[in-house]
Amino acid sequence: MADTQTVETEPDKKQRSVRVVLLALMITMMLAMLDNMIVGTAMPTIVGELGGLEHLSWVVTAYTLATAAATPLWGKLGDMYGRKGVFMTSIVLFLIGSALSGMAQDMGQLIGFRAVQGLGAGGLMVGVMAIIGDLIPPRERGKYQGMMAGVMALAMIGGPLVGGTITDNWGWRWSFYINLPLGVVALGLISVVLHLPAKRAQARIDYLGAALLTVGITSIVLVTTWGGTEYAWTSARIMELIGIGVAALVGFVFWQTKAAEPVVPLHIFRSRNFTLMSIIGFITGFVMFGATLFLPLYQQSVQGASATNSGLLLLPMLGAMLVTSMVAGRVTTNSGRYYVFPVLGSVLMVVGLYLLSTMDTGTSRFTSGVFMAVVGLGMGCLMQITMLVAQNSVEMKDMGVASSSTTLFRTLGSSFGVAIMGALFNHRVQDTMAERGGALGSKVTEQSAQLDAKSLEKLPDAVREAYQYAVSAGTHSAFLLGSIVAVVSLVAAVFVKEVPLKGAGPQKSADDAAPAPLVEV
């Protein structure tokens, strides 16, 4: 009788252990997503204390560059040397960078410490996705999509609010220190509950491949960050970076065919689904981060919303994304089918972005909220499904590089989205201000096409109205471009082949049970 009771309770204990690990993973995911949003709110205060306004952009750029460059390396190291140790190392590095950033005494130190923090951050999202890929069969993974989408929505909505509250009450240094207790909790839970098989690769790390990829990614991110802002798109510096980036990436692809243990094994791109999911992930990143940049700007400048609640302005989009992601996950888990979601998601994204492009100075908040919800419904169908299908398209030994490659494409998509949509927005705003606001209008926007609330209040009524019209014209151009780009995602989604998801289903096989022993109580 006692033996029977033990057998009956064992699955429950294992399931509880998986939940504890998932809690730790979600905390880590929150750390990765919250950081930039909290720090962004604290930046004016940081500049006020440390000075160095001319280097302000590097506080974000150093973090973004380090994260993008490190992402594929963390994925490969996890595949070679074991997921758990590599993941915990990335958390420790992120926490060290956070602590040092909080102690920075000048802008130069802060930029350097943010780069350290970014190196660690590159392994956080990849580690979360790869460990979930190890623990949970793809068929069951859909259940947890809502959890991940919820963390993402919470970070986007709560980030600016938390950042403002911390800065006002505790000081800007706590924008970094707040990571420490959360990170320690995550580390403790992972070290105690998560037990993954130890690995030790015989092959050496592909240092040349890593260096070429780092140079290539760094050049791309700098081009998208500096182009049209620090330097003109046709300037010598931008052309040099493009040349270096292209040469490094071509050399990287060639070297990956020769390396014994390539950083990104090119054979994973032989899977049609993996390649298509990489494209869809890139487009999703392009659209999502462009939308989250310009929607609050439009609502603050044109609709007169408060900047303090800028995160809440995105609630219709993020709420719709959360609901759809949960529904898509449940349907995928119950039916094993997922083809409809990339197609439906892409259609909704194209339609939603087109609707956003129709907004003008007379559009009500309710109407813009409905348009945002349509985009959110589309992104909810795509955000987690892209990772799920990408991981289902590779062997277990390549789970890390599959996760890191998909994450990298989404990151690069966001860089391109912000840069290209931003350049189009700025150009349209400045042209419209010159046309409608005359000499004063041109002078107002010659430094920046994005004015804060205080600057807006000081403008004469006629110039302010011209600026509101210019912003609505700029967002029209940006979202229309996003809608056109999203068509590429739809084309890619149509060609996805619905391959049965590995693992669980109605009948429990040996494959279904395989991941369970990876977590011990």
Coordinates of C-alpha atoms in Angstrom, one line a residue:
M1 CA 0.0 0.0 0.0
A2 CA 2.8 2.3 0.9
D3 CA 4.6 1.6 -2.4
T4 CA 1.4 2.4 -4.3
Q5 CA 1.1 5.7 -2.5
T6 CA 4.8 6.6 -3.3
V7 CA 4.2 5.9 -7.0
E8 CA 1.1 8.0 -7.1
T9 CA 2.7 11.0 -5.4
E10 CA 5.9 11.0 -7.4
P11 CA 4.5 12.8 -10.5
D12 CA 3.0 15.5 -8.3
K13 CA 6.4 16.0 -6.6
K14 CA 8.2 16.3 -9.9
Q15 CA 5.5 18.6 -11.2
R16 CA 6.0 20.8 -8.1
S17 CA 9.7 20.9 -8.7
V18 CA 9.3 22.0 -12.3
R19 CA 7.1 24.8 -11.0
V20 CA 9.7 25.9 -8.5
V21 CA 12.3 25.9 -11.3
L22 CA 10.0 27.9 -13.6
L23 CA 9.5 30.5 -10.8
A24 CA 13.3 31.0 -10.7
L25 CA 13.4 31.2 -14.5
M26 CA 10.6 33.7 -14.6
I27 CA 12.4 35.9 -12.0
T28 CA 15.5 35.8 -14.2
M29 CA 13.5 36.6 -17.3
M30 CA 12.0 39.6 -15.4
L31 CA 15.5 40.8 -14.5
A32 CA 16.6 40.7 -18.2
M33 CA 13.5 42.6 -19.4
L34 CA 13.0 45.1 -16.6
D35 CA 16.6 46.5 -16.5
N36 CA 16.6 48.8 -19.5
M37 CA 13.1 50.1 -18.7
I38 CA 13.9 50.9 -15.1
V39 CA 17.2 52.5 -16.0
G40 CA 15.6 54.5 -18.8
T41 CA 13.3 56.3 -16.4
A42 CA 16.3 57.0 -14.0
M43 CA 18.6 58.4 -16.8
P44 CA 17.8 62.2 -16.2
T45 CA 18.6 61.8 -12.5
I46 CA 21.8 59.9 -13.3
V47 CA 23.0 62.6 -15.7
G48 CA 22.2 65.2 -13.2
E49 CA 24.5 63.6 -10.6
L50 CA 27.3 62.1 -12.8
G51 CA 27.3 64.6 -15.6
G52 CA 28.5 63.4 -19.0
L53 CA 25.4 64.2 -21.0
E54 CA 27.3 63.8 -24.3
H55 CA 27.9 60.2 -23.4
L56 CA 24.3 59.5 -22.3
S57 CA 23.4 57.2 -25.2
W58 CA 26.3 54.9 -24.4
V59 CA 24.7 53.9 -21.2
V60 CA 22.1 52.1 -23.2
T61 CA 24.3 51.3 -26.2
A62 CA 27.0 49.6 -24.2
Y63 CA 24.4 47.3 -22.5
T64 CA 22.7 46.5 -25.9
L65 CA 25.9 45.8 -27.7
A66 CA 27.3 43.5 -25.0
T67 CA 23.9 41.6 -24.8
A68 CA 23.6 41.1 -28.5
A69 CA 27.2 40.0 -28.9
A70 CA 27.1 37.6 -26.0
T71 CA 23.8 36.0 -26.7
P72 CA 24.9 33.3 -29.2
L73 CA 28.0 32.5 -27.2
W74 CA 26.0 31.7 -24.0
G75 CA 23.8 29.4 -26.0
K76 CA 26.8 27.5 -27.5
L77 CA 28.5 27.3 -24.1
G78 CA 25.4 25.8 -22.6
D79 CA 25.3 23.1 -25.3
M80 CA 29.0 22.3 -24.7
Y81 CA 29.4 22.5 -21.0
G82 CA 26.0 22.0 -19.4
R83 CA 23.1 24.4 -19.2
K84 CA 22.9 24.9 -15.4
G85 CA 26.5 26.0 -14.7
V86 CA 26.6 28.4 -17.7
F87 CA 23.2 29.9 -16.8
M88 CA 24.2 30.5 -13.2
T89 CA 27.5 32.1 -14.4
S90 CA 25.5 34.5 -16.6
I91 CA 23.3 35.5 -13.6
V92 CA 26.3 36.1 -11.4
L93 CA 28.0 38.2 -14.1
F94 CA 24.7 40.2 -14.5
L95 CA 24.5 40.8 -10.7
I96 CA 28.2 41.9 -10.6
G97 CA 27.6 44.3 -13.4
S98 CA 24.4 45.6 -11.6
A99 CA 26.3 46.1 -8.3
L100 CA 29.2 47.9 -10.0
S101 CA 26.8 50.1 -12.0
G102 CA 25.1 51.1 -8.8
M103 CA 28.5 52.2 -7.3
A104 CA 29.7 54.1 -10.5
Q105 CA 31.3 57.5 -9.7
D106 CA 31.3 58.9 -13.2
M107 CA 29.7 58.3 -16.6
G108 CA 32.7 56.4 -17.9
Q109 CA 32.6 53.9 -15.1
L110 CA 28.8 53.5 -15.6
I111 CA 29.2 52.8 -19.3
G112 CA 31.9 50.2 -18.6
F113 CA 29.9 48.5 -15.8
R114 CA 26.8 48.5 -18.0
A115 CA 28.8 46.5 -20.6
V116 CA 29.6 43.9 -17.9
Q117 CA 26.0 43.8 -17.0
G118 CA 25.0 43.4 -20.7
L119 CA 27.5 40.4 -21.1
G120 CA 25.6 38.6 -18.3
A121 CA 22.2 39.6 -19.6
G122 CA 23.0 37.9 -22.9
G123 CA 22.8 34.6 -21.1
L124 CA 19.6 35.2 -19.1
M125 CA 16.9 35.0 -21.8
V126 CA 18.8 32.3 -23.7
G127 CA 19.3 30.2 -20.5
V128 CA 15.6 30.5 -19.6
M129 CA 14.4 29.4 -23.0
A130 CA 17.0 26.6 -23.4
I131 CA 16.3 25.2 -19.9
I132 CA 12.6 25.2 -20.5
G133 CA 13.4 23.4 -23.8
D134 CA 15.3 20.8 -21.8
L135 CA 12.7 20.3 -19.0
I136 CA 9.4 20.4 -20.9
P137 CA 8.5 18.6 -24.1
P138 CA 7.4 21.0 -26.9
R139 CA 3.8 19.6 -26.8
E140 CA 3.5 20.6 -23.2
R141 CA 5.5 23.8 -23.5
G142 CA 2.5 25.8 -24.7
K143 CA 1.0 25.7 -21.2
Y144 CA 3.7 28.0 -20.0
Q145 CA 3.5 30.6 -22.8
G146 CA 1.0 32.7 -20.9
M147 CA 3.4 32.8 -18.0
M148 CA 6.3 34.1 -20.2
A149 CA 4.0 36.6 -22.0
G150 CA 2.7 37.8 -18.6
V151 CA 6.3 38.5 -17.4
M152 CA 7.0 40.4 -20.6
A153 CA 3.8 42.5 -20.3
L154 CA 4.5 43.1 -16.6
A155 CA 8.0 44.3 -17.3
M156 CA 6.9 46.7 -20.1
I157 CA 4.0 48.1 -18.1
G158 CA 5.7 48.1 -14.7
G159 CA 9.2 49.0 -15.7
P160 CA 8.8 52.8 -16.1
L161 CA 6.5 53.0 -13.0
V162 CA 9.0 51.0 -10.9
G163 CA 11.9 53.0 -12.2
G164 CA 10.3 56.3 -11.4
T165 CA 9.2 55.2 -7.9
I166 CA 12.7 53.8 -7.0
T167 CA 14.5 56.9 -8.3
D168 CA 12.2 59.3 -6.5
N169 CA 12.3 57.5 -3.2
W170 CA 15.6 55.6 -2.9
G171 CA 17.8 57.2 -5.5
W172 CA 19.0 56.1 -8.9
R173 CA 21.6 53.7 -7.6
W174 CA 18.8 51.4 -6.4
S175 CA 17.7 51.1 -10.1
F176 CA 20.6 48.7 -10.3
Y177 CA 20.7 47.4 -6.7
I178 CA 17.1 46.1 -7.0
N179 CA 18.5 43.3 -9.2
L180 CA 20.6 41.8 -6.4
P181 CA 17.9 40.4 -4.1
L182 CA 15.9 39.1 -7.0
G183 CA 19.0 37.5 -8.6
V184 CA 20.1 35.9 -5.4
V185 CA 16.6 34.3 -4.9
A186 CA 16.7 33.0 -8.5
L187 CA 20.3 31.6 -8.0
G188 CA 19.3 29.9 -4.8
L189 CA 16.2 28.1 -6.3
I190 CA 18.1 27.1 -9.4
S191 CA 21.1 25.7 -7.5
V192 CA 18.9 23.6 -5.1
V193 CA 16.1 22.3 -7.4
L194 CA 17.5 22.2 -10.9
H195 CA 19.6 19.2 -11.8
L196 CA 20.6 18.8 -15.4
P197 CA 23.1 16.3 -16.8
A198 CA 26.7 17.5 -16.6
K199 CA 28.5 17.9 -19.9
R200 CA 32.1 18.3 -20.8
A201 CA 32.9 18.9 -24.5
Q202 CA 36.1 17.6 -25.9
A203 CA 36.3 20.2 -28.6
R204 CA 37.7 23.6 -27.9
I205 CA 35.6 26.8 -28.0
D206 CA 35.5 28.4 -31.5
Y207 CA 37.3 31.6 -30.5
L208 CA 37.7 32.8 -34.1
G209 CA 34.1 32.3 -34.9
A210 CA 33.1 34.0 -31.7
A211 CA 35.3 37.0 -32.5
L212 CA 34.0 37.4 -36.1
L213 CA 30.4 37.1 -34.9
T214 CA 31.0 39.7 -32.1
V215 CA 32.5 42.2 -34.6
G216 CA 29.7 41.6 -37.1
I217 CA 26.9 42.0 -34.5
T218 CA 28.6 45.0 -32.9
S219 CA 28.9 46.8 -36.3
I220 CA 25.2 46.1 -37.1
V221 CA 24.0 47.4 -33.7
L222 CA 26.3 50.5 -34.0
V223 CA 25.0 51.3 -37.5
T224 CA 21.4 51.0 -36.3
T225 CA 22.1 53.0 -33.2
W226 CA 24.2 55.8 -34.7
G227 CA 22.7 56.0 -38.2
G228 CA 20.7 59.2 -38.6
T229 CA 21.4 60.4 -35.1
E230 CA 25.1 60.6 -34.2
Y231 CA 26.2 60.4 -37.9
A232 CA 24.4 60.8 -41.2
W233 CA 23.5 57.5 -42.9
T234 CA 25.8 58.3 -45.8
S235 CA 28.7 59.4 -43.6
A236 CA 32.2 57.7 -43.8
R237 CA 31.8 56.3 -40.2
I238 CA 28.6 54.5 -41.0
M239 CA 29.9 53.2 -44.3
E240 CA 33.0 51.9 -42.5
L241 CA 30.9 50.1 -40.0
I242 CA 28.7 48.6 -42.7
G243 CA 31.8 47.4 -44.5
I244 CA 33.4 45.9 -41.3
G245 CA 30.1 44.2 -40.4
V246 CA 29.5 42.6 -43.8
A247 CA 33.1 41.4 -44.0
A248 CA 33.0 40.0 -40.5
L249 CA 29.7 38.2 -41.0
V250 CA 30.8 36.7 -44.4
G251 CA 34.0 35.5 -42.8
F252 CA 31.9 34.1 -39.9
V253 CA 29.7 32.1 -42.2
F254 CA 32.7 30.7 -44.1
W255 CA 34.5 29.8 -40.9
Q256 CA 31.5 28.0 -39.4
T257 CA 31.7 25.4 -42.3
K258 CA 35.3 24.7 -41.2
A259 CA 35.2 24.9 -37.3
A260 CA 35.2 21.7 -35.3
E261 CA 32.6 23.1 -32.8
P262 CA 31.0 26.1 -34.6
V263 CA 29.4 28.8 -32.5
V264 CA 26.3 28.6 -34.7
P265 CA 26.1 25.3 -36.5
L266 CA 24.8 26.2 -39.9
H267 CA 23.0 22.8 -40.3
I268 CA 20.2 24.1 -38.0
F269 CA 19.2 26.4 -40.9
R270 CA 18.6 23.4 -43.1
S271 CA 15.4 23.1 -41.2
R272 CA 12.9 25.1 -43.1
N273 CA 10.8 25.8 -40.0
F274 CA 13.8 27.0 -38.1
T275 CA 14.8 29.5 -40.8
L276 CA 11.2 30.7 -41.2
M277 CA 10.9 31.2 -37.4
S278 CA 14.1 33.2 -37.4
I279 CA 12.6 35.5 -40.1
I280 CA 9.3 35.8 -38.2
G281 CA 11.2 36.5 -34.9
F282 CA 13.2 39.3 -36.6
I283 CA 10.0 40.9 -38.0
T284 CA 8.2 40.6 -34.6
G285 CA 11.2 42.3 -32.9
F286 CA 11.2 45.0 -35.6
V287 CA 7.5 45.7 -35.1
M288 CA 7.2 45.3 -31.3
F289 CA 9.9 47.6 -30.2
G290 CA 9.0 50.2 -32.9
A291 CA 5.5 50.2 -31.6
T292 CA 6.5 50.5 -27.9
L293 CA 8.7 53.4 -28.8
F294 CA 6.2 55.5 -30.9
L295 CA 2.9 54.8 -29.3
P296 CA 3.7 56.5 -26.0
L297 CA 5.2 59.4 -27.9
Y298 CA 2.1 59.8 -30.0
Q299 CA -0.2 59.6 -26.9
Q300 CA 1.8 62.1 -24.9
S301 CA 2.4 64.6 -27.7
V302 CA -0.9 64.4 -29.6
Q303 CA -3.4 63.0 -27.1
G304 CA -2.1 64.8 -24.1
A305 CA -1.5 61.7 -21.9
S306 CA 0.8 61.9 -18.9
A307 CA 4.4 60.7 -19.3
T308 CA 4.3 59.3 -15.8
N309 CA 2.0 56.5 -16.8
S310 CA 3.6 55.8 -20.2
G311 CA 3.8 52.1 -19.4
L312 CA 0.0 52.0 -18.8
L313 CA -0.6 53.5 -22.2
L314 CA 0.5 50.2 -23.7
L315 CA -2.0 48.2 -21.7
P316 CA -4.4 47.4 -24.6
M317 CA -1.6 46.0 -26.7
L318 CA 0.1 44.1 -23.9
G319 CA -3.1 42.8 -22.4
A320 CA -4.2 41.5 -25.7
M321 CA -0.8 39.9 -26.3
L322 CA -1.0 38.2 -22.9
V323 CA -4.5 36.7 -23.5
T324 CA -3.7 35.5 -27.0
S325 CA -0.5 34.0 -25.9
M326 CA -2.3 32.0 -23.2
V327 CA -5.0 30.8 -25.6
A328 CA -2.4 29.9 -28.2
G329 CA -0.4 27.9 -25.7
R330 CA -3.4 25.9 -24.4
V331 CA -4.6 25.1 -27.9
T332 CA -1.1 24.0 -29.0
T333 CA -0.8 21.8 -25.9
N334 CA -4.2 20.2 -26.3
S335 CA -4.2 19.7 -30.1
G336 CA -0.5 19.6 -31.0
R337 CA -1.3 22.0 -33.8
Y338 CA 0.3 25.4 -34.3
Y339 CA 0.3 26.3 -38.0
V340 CA -2.7 28.6 -37.7
F341 CA -1.0 30.9 -35.1
P342 CA 2.0 32.2 -37.2
V343 CA -0.4 32.9 -40.1
L344 CA -3.2 34.5 -38.0
G345 CA -0.6 36.4 -35.9
S346 CA 1.0 37.9 -39.0
V347 CA -2.3 38.9 -40.5
L348 CA -3.4 40.6 -37.3
M349 CA 0.0 42.4 -37.1
V350 CA -0.3 43.7 -40.7
V351 CA -3.9 44.9 -40.1
G352 CA -3.2 46.4 -36.7
L353 CA -0.1 48.3 -37.9
Y354 CA -2.1 49.6 -40.8
L355 CA -4.8 50.8 -38.5
L356 CA -2.3 52.5 -36.3
S357 CA -0.9 54.3 -39.4
T358 CA -4.4 55.9 -39.9
M359 CA -4.2 57.7 -36.5
D360 CA -4.2 61.6 -36.7
T361 CA -4.7 64.5 -34.3
G362 CA -8.4 63.7 -33.9
T363 CA -8.1 60.0 -33.1
S364 CA -9.6 59.2 -29.6
R365 CA -7.8 57.2 -27.0
F366 CA -10.4 54.5 -27.2
T367 CA -9.9 54.1 -31.0
S368 CA -6.1 54.0 -30.7
G369 CA -6.5 51.5 -27.9
V370 CA -8.6 49.2 -30.1
F371 CA -5.9 49.5 -32.9
M372 CA -3.2 48.6 -30.3
A373 CA -5.2 45.6 -29.2
V374 CA -5.3 44.2 -32.7
V375 CA -1.4 44.5 -32.9
G376 CA -1.2 42.8 -29.4
L377 CA -3.4 39.9 -30.6
G378 CA -1.1 39.4 -33.5
M379 CA 2.1 39.5 -31.4
G380 CA 0.5 37.2 -28.8
C381 CA 0.2 34.5 -31.5
L382 CA 3.8 34.9 -32.5
M383 CA 6.0 35.8 -29.5
Q384 CA 6.3 32.3 -27.9
I385 CA 5.3 30.1 -30.9
T386 CA 8.4 31.2 -32.8
M387 CA 10.7 29.9 -30.0
L388 CA 8.6 26.7 -29.6
V389 CA 8.7 25.8 -33.3
A390 CA 12.4 26.7 -33.6
Q391 CA 13.3 24.5 -30.6
N392 CA 11.1 21.7 -32.0
S393 CA 13.1 21.9 -35.3
V394 CA 16.5 21.0 -33.9
E395 CA 18.0 18.1 -31.9
M396 CA 18.4 18.4 -28.1
K397 CA 22.2 18.9 -28.5
D398 CA 21.5 22.1 -30.4
M399 CA 18.8 23.5 -28.1
G400 CA 21.1 26.2 -26.8
V401 CA 22.2 27.6 -30.1
A402 CA 18.6 27.3 -31.4
S403 CA 17.4 29.4 -28.5
S404 CA 20.2 31.9 -28.7
S405 CA 19.9 32.3 -32.5
T406 CA 16.1 32.9 -32.3
T407 CA 16.7 35.4 -29.5
L408 CA 19.5 37.1 -31.4
F409 CA 17.3 37.5 -34.5
R410 CA 14.6 39.1 -32.4
T411 CA 17.1 41.5 -30.8
L412 CA 18.6 42.5 -34.2
G413 CA 15.0 43.0 -35.5
S414 CA 14.3 45.4 -32.6
S415 CA 17.6 47.3 -33.3
F416 CA 16.6 47.7 -37.0
G417 CA 13.0 48.5 -36.1
V418 CA 13.9 51.3 -33.8
A419 CA 16.6 52.7 -36.1
I420 CA 14.6 52.6 -39.4
M421 CA 11.2 53.5 -38.1
G422 CA 13.0 56.2 -36.0
A423 CA 14.8 57.7 -39.0
L424 CA 11.6 57.8 -41.0
F425 CA 9.7 59.4 -38.1
N426 CA 12.3 62.1 -37.5
H427 CA 12.6 62.9 -41.2
R428 CA 8.8 63.2 -41.5
V429 CA 8.4 65.3 -38.3
Q430 CA 11.2 67.8 -39.3
D431 CA 9.8 68.2 -42.9
T432 CA 6.3 68.7 -41.6
M433 CA 7.4 71.2 -39.0
A434 CA 9.4 73.2 -41.6
E435 CA 6.3 73.2 -43.8
R436 CA 3.7 74.1 -41.1
G437 CA 5.7 75.8 -38.4
G438 CA 7.9 78.0 -40.5
A439 CA 11.3 79.1 -39.3
L440 CA 10.4 78.6 -35.6
G441 CA 9.1 75.1 -36.3
S442 CA 12.4 74.1 -38.0
K443 CA 14.4 75.5 -35.1
V444 CA 12.2 73.7 -32.5
T445 CA 13.0 70.3 -34.0
E446 CA 16.5 70.8 -35.4
Q447 CA 18.1 69.2 -32.3
S448 CA 15.5 66.4 -31.8
A449 CA 12.2 65.5 -33.4
Q450 CA 11.0 64.2 -29.9
L451 CA 10.1 66.9 -27.5
D452 CA 9.4 66.3 -23.8
A453 CA 6.3 67.6 -22.0
K454 CA 8.0 70.7 -20.6
S455 CA 9.4 71.7 -24.0
L456 CA 5.9 71.2 -25.5
E457 CA 4.2 73.4 -23.0
K458 CA 6.6 76.3 -23.7
L459 CA 5.7 76.4 -27.4
P460 CA 3.3 79.0 -28.9
D461 CA -0.1 77.5 -29.7
A462 CA 0.3 77.6 -33.4
V463 CA 3.7 75.8 -33.2
R464 CA 2.4 73.3 -30.7
E465 CA -0.5 72.4 -33.1
A466 CA 2.0 72.1 -35.9
Y467 CA 4.1 69.8 -33.8
Q468 CA 1.1 67.6 -32.9
Y469 CA 0.3 67.3 -36.6
A470 CA 3.9 66.5 -37.4
V471 CA 4.0 63.7 -34.8
S472 CA 0.8 62.2 -36.1
A473 CA 2.4 62.4 -39.7
G474 CA 5.6 60.8 -38.4
T475 CA 3.8 57.9 -36.6
H476 CA 1.7 57.4 -39.8
S477 CA 4.9 56.8 -41.8
A478 CA 6.5 54.6 -39.1
F479 CA 3.5 52.4 -38.7
L480 CA 2.8 52.2 -42.4
L481 CA 6.4 51.0 -42.9
G482 CA 5.9 48.5 -40.0
S483 CA 2.7 47.1 -41.7
I484 CA 4.6 46.6 -45.0
V485 CA 7.5 44.9 -43.2
A486 CA 5.0 42.6 -41.4
V487 CA 3.9 41.3 -44.8
V488 CA 7.3 39.5 -44.9
S489 CA 6.3 37.7 -41.7
L490 CA 3.0 36.6 -43.3
V491 CA 4.7 35.2 -46.4
A492 CA 7.2 33.3 -44.1
A493 CA 4.3 32.0 -42.0
V494 CA 2.4 30.6 -45.0
F495 CA 5.4 28.3 -45.8
V496 CA 5.7 26.9 -42.2
K497 CA 5.3 23.1 -42.2
E498 CA 3.4 21.7 -39.3
V499 CA 5.7 19.1 -37.9
P500 CA 4.3 17.1 -34.9
L501 CA 5.5 18.5 -31.6
K502 CA 7.9 16.2 -29.8
G503 CA 6.9 14.7 -26.4
A504 CA 3.7 14.7 -24.5
G505 CA 0.3 14.0 -25.9
P506 CA -2.6 11.8 -25.0
Q507 CA -0.5 8.7 -24.7
K508 CA 2.5 8.7 -22.4
S509 CA 5.5 7.3 -24.1
A510 CA 9.1 6.9 -23.0
D511 CA 9.9 10.2 -24.9
D512 CA 7.2 12.0 -22.9
A513 CA 8.6 10.9 -19.6
A514 CA 12.2 11.7 -20.5
P515 CA 12.4 15.3 -19.3
A516 CA 10.9 14.5 -15.9
P517 CA 14.1 13.1 -14.2
L518 CA 16.0 16.3 -15.1
V519 CA 14.4 18.0 -12.0
E520 CA 14.9 16.4 -8.6
V521 CA 13.3 17.1 -5.3

